[in-house]
Short mmCIF file of C-alpha atoms in Angstrom, two decimals:
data_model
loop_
_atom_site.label_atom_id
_atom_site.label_comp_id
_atom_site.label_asym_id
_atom_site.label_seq_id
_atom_site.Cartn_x
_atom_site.Cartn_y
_atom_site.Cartn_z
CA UNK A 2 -34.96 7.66 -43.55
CA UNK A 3 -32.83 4.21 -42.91
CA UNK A 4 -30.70 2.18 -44.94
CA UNK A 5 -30.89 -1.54 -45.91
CA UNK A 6 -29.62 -2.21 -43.05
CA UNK A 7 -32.01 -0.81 -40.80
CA UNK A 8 -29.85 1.41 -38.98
CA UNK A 9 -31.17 5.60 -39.19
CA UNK A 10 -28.78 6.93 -42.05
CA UNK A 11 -27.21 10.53 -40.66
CA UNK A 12 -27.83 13.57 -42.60
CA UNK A 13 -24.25 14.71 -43.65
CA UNK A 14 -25.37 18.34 -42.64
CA UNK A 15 -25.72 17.60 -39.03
CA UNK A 16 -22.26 15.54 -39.38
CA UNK A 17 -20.52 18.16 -40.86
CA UNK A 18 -21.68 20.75 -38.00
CA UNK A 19 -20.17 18.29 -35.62
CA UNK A 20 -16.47 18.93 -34.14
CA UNK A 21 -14.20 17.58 -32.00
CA UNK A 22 -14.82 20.12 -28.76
CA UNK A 23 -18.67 19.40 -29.99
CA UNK A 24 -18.01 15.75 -28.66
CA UNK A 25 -15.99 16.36 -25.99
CA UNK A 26 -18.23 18.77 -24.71
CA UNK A 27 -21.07 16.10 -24.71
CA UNK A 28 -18.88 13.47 -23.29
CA UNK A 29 -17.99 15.72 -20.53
CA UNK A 30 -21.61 16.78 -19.66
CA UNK A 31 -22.31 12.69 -19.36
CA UNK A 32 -19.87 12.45 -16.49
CA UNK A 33 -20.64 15.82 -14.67
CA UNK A 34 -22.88 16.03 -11.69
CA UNK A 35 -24.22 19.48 -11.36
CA UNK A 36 -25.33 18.70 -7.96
CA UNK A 37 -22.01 17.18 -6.93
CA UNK A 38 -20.26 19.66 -4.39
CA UNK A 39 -16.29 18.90 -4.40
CA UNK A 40 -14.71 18.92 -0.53
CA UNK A 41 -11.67 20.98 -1.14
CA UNK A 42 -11.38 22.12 2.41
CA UNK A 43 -8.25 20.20 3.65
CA UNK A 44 -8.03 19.61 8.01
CA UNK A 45 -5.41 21.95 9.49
CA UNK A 46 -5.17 23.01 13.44
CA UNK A 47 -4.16 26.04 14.78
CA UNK A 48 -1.01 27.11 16.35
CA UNK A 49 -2.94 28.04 19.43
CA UNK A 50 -4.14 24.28 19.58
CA UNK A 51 -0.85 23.65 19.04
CA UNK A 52 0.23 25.17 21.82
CA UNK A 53 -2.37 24.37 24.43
CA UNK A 54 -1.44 20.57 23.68
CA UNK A 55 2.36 20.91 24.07
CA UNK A 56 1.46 23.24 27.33
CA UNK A 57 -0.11 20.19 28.46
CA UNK A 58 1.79 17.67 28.09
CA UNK A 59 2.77 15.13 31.12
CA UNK A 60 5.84 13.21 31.62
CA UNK A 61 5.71 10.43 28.65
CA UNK A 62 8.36 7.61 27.57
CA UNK A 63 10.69 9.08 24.85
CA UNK A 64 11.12 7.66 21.73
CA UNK A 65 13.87 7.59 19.03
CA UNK A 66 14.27 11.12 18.33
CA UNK A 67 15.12 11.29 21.87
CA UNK A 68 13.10 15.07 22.04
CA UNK A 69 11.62 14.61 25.81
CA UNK A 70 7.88 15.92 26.62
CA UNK A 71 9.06 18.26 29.07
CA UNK A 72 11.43 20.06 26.50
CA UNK A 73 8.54 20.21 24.48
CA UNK A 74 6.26 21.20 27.30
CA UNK A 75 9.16 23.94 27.90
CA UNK A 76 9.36 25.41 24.42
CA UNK A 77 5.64 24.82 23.65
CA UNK A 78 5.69 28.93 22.81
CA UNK A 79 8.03 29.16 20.26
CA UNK A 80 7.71 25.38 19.07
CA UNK A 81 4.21 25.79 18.47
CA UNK A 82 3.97 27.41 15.19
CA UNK A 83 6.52 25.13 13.24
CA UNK A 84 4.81 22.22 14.51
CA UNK A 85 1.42 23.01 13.47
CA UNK A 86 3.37 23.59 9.94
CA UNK A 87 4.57 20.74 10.27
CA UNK A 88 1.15 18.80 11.11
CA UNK A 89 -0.76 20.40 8.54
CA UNK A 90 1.60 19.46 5.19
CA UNK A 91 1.78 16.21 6.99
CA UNK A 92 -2.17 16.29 6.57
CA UNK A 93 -2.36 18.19 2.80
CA UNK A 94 -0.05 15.78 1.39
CA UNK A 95 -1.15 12.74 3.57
CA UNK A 96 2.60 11.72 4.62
CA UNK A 97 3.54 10.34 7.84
CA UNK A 98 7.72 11.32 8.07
CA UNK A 99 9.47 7.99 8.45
CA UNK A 100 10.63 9.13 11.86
CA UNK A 101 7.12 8.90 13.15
CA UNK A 102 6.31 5.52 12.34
CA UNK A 103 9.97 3.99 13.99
CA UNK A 104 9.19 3.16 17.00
CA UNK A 105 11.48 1.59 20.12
CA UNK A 106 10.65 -1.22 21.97
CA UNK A 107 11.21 -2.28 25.81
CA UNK A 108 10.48 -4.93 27.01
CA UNK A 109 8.57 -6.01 30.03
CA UNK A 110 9.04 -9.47 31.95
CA UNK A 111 5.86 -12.31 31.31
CA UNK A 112 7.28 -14.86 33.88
CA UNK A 113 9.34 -14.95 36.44
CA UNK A 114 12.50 -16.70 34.42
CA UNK A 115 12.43 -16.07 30.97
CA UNK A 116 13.99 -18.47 28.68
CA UNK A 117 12.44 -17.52 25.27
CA UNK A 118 11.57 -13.90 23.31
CA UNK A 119 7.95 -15.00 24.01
CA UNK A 120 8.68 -15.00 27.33
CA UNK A 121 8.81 -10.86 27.08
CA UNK A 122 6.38 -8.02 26.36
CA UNK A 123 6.73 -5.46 24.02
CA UNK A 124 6.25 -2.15 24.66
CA UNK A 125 6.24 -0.04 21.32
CA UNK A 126 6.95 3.59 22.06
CA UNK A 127 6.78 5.80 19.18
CA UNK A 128 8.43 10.12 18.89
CA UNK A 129 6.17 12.29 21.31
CA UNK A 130 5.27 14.82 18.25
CA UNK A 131 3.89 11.86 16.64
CA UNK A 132 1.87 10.76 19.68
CA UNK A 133 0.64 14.35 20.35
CA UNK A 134 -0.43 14.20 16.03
CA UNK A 135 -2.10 11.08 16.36
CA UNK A 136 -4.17 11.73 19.17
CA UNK A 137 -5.08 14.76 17.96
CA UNK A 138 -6.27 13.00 14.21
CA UNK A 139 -8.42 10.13 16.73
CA UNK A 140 -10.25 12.69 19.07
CA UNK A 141 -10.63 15.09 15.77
CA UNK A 142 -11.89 12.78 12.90
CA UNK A 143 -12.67 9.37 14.39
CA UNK A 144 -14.03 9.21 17.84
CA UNK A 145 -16.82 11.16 16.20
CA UNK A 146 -17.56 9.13 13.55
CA UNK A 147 -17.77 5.77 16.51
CA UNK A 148 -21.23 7.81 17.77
CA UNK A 149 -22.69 7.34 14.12
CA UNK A 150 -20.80 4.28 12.48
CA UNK A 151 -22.16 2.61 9.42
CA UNK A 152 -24.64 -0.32 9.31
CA UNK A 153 -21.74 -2.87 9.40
CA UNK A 154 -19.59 -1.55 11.92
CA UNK A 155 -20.87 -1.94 15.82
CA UNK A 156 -19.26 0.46 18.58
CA UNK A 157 -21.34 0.17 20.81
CA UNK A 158 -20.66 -2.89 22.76
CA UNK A 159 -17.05 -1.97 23.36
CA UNK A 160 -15.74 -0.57 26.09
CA UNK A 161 -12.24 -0.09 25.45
CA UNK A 162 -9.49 3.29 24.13
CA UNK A 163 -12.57 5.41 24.04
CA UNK A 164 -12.72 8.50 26.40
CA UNK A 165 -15.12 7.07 28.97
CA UNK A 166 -14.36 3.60 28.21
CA UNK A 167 -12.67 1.16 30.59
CA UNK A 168 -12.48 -2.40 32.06
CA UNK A 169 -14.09 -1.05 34.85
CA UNK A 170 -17.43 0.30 32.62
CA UNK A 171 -16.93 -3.12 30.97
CA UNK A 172 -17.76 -5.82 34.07
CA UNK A 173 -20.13 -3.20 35.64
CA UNK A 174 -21.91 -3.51 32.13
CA UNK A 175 -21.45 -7.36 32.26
CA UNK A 176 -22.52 -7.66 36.22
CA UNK A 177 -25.60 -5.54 34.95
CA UNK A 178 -26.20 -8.44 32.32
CA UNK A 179 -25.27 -11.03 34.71
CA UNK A 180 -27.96 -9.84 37.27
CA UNK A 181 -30.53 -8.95 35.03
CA UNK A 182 -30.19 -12.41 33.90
CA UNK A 183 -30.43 -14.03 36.92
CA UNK A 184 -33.95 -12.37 37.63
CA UNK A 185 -35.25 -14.83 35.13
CA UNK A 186 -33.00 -18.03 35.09
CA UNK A 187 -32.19 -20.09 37.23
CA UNK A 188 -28.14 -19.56 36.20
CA UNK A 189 -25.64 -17.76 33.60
CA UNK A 190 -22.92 -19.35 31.90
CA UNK A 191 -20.04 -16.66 31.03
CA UNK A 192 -17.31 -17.22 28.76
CA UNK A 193 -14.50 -15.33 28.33
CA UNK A 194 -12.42 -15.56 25.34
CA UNK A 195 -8.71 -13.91 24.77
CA UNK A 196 -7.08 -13.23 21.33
CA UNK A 197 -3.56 -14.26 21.17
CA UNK A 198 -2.10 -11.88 19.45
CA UNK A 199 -4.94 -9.29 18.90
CA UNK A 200 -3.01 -6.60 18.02
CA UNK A 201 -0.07 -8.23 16.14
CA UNK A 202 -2.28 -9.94 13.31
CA UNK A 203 -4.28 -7.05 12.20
CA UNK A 204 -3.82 -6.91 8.55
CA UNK A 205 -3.85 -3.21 7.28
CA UNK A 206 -5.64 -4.22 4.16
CA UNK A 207 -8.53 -5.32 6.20
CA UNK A 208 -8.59 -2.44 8.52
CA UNK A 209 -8.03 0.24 5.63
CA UNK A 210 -11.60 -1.50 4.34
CA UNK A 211 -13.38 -0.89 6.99
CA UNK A 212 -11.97 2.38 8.11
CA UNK A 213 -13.06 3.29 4.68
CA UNK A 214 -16.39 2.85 6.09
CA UNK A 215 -16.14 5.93 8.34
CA UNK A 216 -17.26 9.74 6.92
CA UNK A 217 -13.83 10.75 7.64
CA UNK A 218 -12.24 13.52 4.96
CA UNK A 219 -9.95 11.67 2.36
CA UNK A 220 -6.76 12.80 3.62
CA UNK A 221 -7.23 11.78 6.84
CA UNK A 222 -7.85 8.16 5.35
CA UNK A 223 -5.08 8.55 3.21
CA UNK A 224 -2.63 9.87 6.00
CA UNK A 225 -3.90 6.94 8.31
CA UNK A 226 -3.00 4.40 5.49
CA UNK A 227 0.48 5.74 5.17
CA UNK A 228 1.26 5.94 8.68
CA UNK A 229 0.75 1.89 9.07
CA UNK A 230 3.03 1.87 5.68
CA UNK A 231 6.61 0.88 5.99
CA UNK A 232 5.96 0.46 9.98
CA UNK A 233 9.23 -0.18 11.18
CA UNK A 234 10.46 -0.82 15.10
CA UNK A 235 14.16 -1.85 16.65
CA UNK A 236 14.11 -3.19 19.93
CA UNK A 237 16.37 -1.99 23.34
CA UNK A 238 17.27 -4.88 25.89
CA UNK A 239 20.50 -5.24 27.90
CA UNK A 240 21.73 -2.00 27.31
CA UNK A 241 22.12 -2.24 23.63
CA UNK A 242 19.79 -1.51 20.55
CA UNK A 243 19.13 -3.36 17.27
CA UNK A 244 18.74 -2.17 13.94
CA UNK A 245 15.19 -1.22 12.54
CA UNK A 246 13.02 -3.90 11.08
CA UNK A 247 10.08 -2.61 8.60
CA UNK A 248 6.78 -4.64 9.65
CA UNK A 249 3.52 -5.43 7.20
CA UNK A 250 0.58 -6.49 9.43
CA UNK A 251 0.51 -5.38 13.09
CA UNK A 252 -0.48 -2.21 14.43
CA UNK A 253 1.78 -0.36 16.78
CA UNK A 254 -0.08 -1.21 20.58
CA UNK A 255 1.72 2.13 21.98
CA UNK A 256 0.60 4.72 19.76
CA UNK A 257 -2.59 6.50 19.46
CA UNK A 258 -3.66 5.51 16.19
CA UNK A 259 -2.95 1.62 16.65
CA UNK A 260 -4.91 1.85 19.40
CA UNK A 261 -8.30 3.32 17.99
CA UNK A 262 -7.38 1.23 14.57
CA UNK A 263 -8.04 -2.31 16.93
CA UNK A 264 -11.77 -0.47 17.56
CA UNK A 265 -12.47 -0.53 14.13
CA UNK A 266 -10.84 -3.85 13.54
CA UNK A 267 -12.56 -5.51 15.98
CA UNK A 268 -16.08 -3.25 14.88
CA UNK A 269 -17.48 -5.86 12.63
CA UNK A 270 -17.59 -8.84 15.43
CA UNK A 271 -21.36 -9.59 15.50
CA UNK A 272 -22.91 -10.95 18.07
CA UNK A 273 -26.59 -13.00 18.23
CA UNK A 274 -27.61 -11.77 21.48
CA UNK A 275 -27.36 -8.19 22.82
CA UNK A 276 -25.58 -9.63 25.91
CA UNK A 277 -22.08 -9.21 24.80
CA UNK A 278 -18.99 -6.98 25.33
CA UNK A 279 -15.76 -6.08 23.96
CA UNK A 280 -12.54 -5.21 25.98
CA UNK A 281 -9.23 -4.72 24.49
CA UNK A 282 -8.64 -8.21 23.10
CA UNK A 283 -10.66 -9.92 24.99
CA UNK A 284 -14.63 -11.12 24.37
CA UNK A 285 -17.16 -11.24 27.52
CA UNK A 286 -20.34 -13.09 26.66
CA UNK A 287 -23.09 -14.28 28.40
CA UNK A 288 -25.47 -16.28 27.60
CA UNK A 289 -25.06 -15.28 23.91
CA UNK A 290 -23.04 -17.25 20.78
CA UNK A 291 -21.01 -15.30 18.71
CA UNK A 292 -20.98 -15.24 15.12
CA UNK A 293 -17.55 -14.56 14.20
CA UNK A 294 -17.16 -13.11 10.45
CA UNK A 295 -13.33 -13.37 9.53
CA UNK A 296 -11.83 -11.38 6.80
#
């Protein structure tokens, strides 16, 4: 039966058998995917891992907390358990303590007589707990995902931070080009480009997008983002040492996780020709154009 209008005119039985858990009931079957399978398992380590990585670790530069590697090295037995406490809340609540992400910077000399700040290197050099965290997360969670990356993300012309990865592996790759090259022209032209700057003009916004990419669990992502939140560094020279400045864009060259982040940042540089490489901040082609997409 309809109305005037057209519209099908409800019986005022079936209304009347309605009720409010009735509809929410419905609603809630709409947005539920019986298939769906939640990941509740959240990453933790061990305190055995724990302490095989402190038992291991080599003389290292000492940042602000001033805790040395071989006083960690020492106490790696008893330290071992309230450390891997203290990694795995850092993980289930996907905070990176403040004191992690301060890092000190030295400097190291460019030229002979320096005149200017540019005229120095920075050196960033971040706690050794957060170091020995961080390189844990990268070997755990992302160098795995770099063997099976997504459509638009490339790994596998780049050559360096990765565990067999080097400059050397990089111009015996390009020499290999080169040559092979050679066997059917009469020359190669090789350019080599250098980002100024590479590391310090990463925006995080960019890089969170495309580390989003990755099958990495969601804390992980999440504890990545905060750890390039609220960045902050001071820097020693002379013999004196200046007050901490937060940073927004950059990623921190010295620690682990800067250092893997530029891999993925640099990920989505496509290339025309399968004759190119990637080192560090630098770009060896041959023979090729690149198509550069900017974000």
């Amino acid at each position: 039966m309809a109305d005037p209008s057209g519209r099908p005119r409800v019986e005022e039985c079936s209304v009347n058998a309605l009720t409010a858990q009735t509809l929410n009931d419905h609603y809630a079957a709409i947005s539920t995917d019986p298939k769906h399978t939640a990941t509740t398992a959240t990453p933790s380590i061990s305190d055995v891992k724990v302490f095989h990585m402190l038992d291991r670790l080599r003389p290292t530069a000492t940042g602000l907390d001033c805790i040395p590697a071989w006083f960690l090295c020492l106490g790696a037995p008893v330290f071992a358990a309230p450390i891997a406490e203290l990694f795995n809340r850092s993980t289930a609540a996907a905070i990176v303590q403040r004191q992690w992400k301060a890092a000190k910077i030295t400097t190291r000399l460019k030229v002979t007589k320096p005149v200017q700040p540019s005229d120095f290197r920075p050196i960033s050099i971040t706690p050794v707990i957060s170091r020995l965290f961080e390189r844990y997360i990268i070997k755990s969670y992302i160098y795995p995902e770099l063997h099976q990356p997504p459509p638009c993300l490339c790994f596998s012309d780049q050559f360096a931070f990765w565990p067999t990865g080097s400059t050397t592996a990089a111009l015996v790759a390009l020499l290999h080009t080169v040559c092979l090259e050679l066997s059917t022209n009469a020359y190669v032209h090789i350019f080599a480009l250098d980002f100024s700057k590479a590391f310090d003009s990463v925006r995080h916004a960019t890089l969170m997008e495309k580390m989003a990419q990755l099958s990495i669990p969601d804390q992980i992502y999440t504890w990545i983002m905060d750890f390039f939140h609220r960045h902050s560094h001071c820097t020693k020279f002379a013999g004196s040492i200046s007050e901490l400045a937060d940073i927004m864009v950059s990623i921190t060259q010295g620690s682990t996780v800067g250092l893997a982040a530029y891999l993925v940042t640099a990920a989505n540089l496509r290339h025309i020709h399968d004759t190119s490489s990637v080192c560090q901040d630098h770009l060896l082609l041959a023979c090729m154009v690149w198509s550069l997409y900017h974000s």
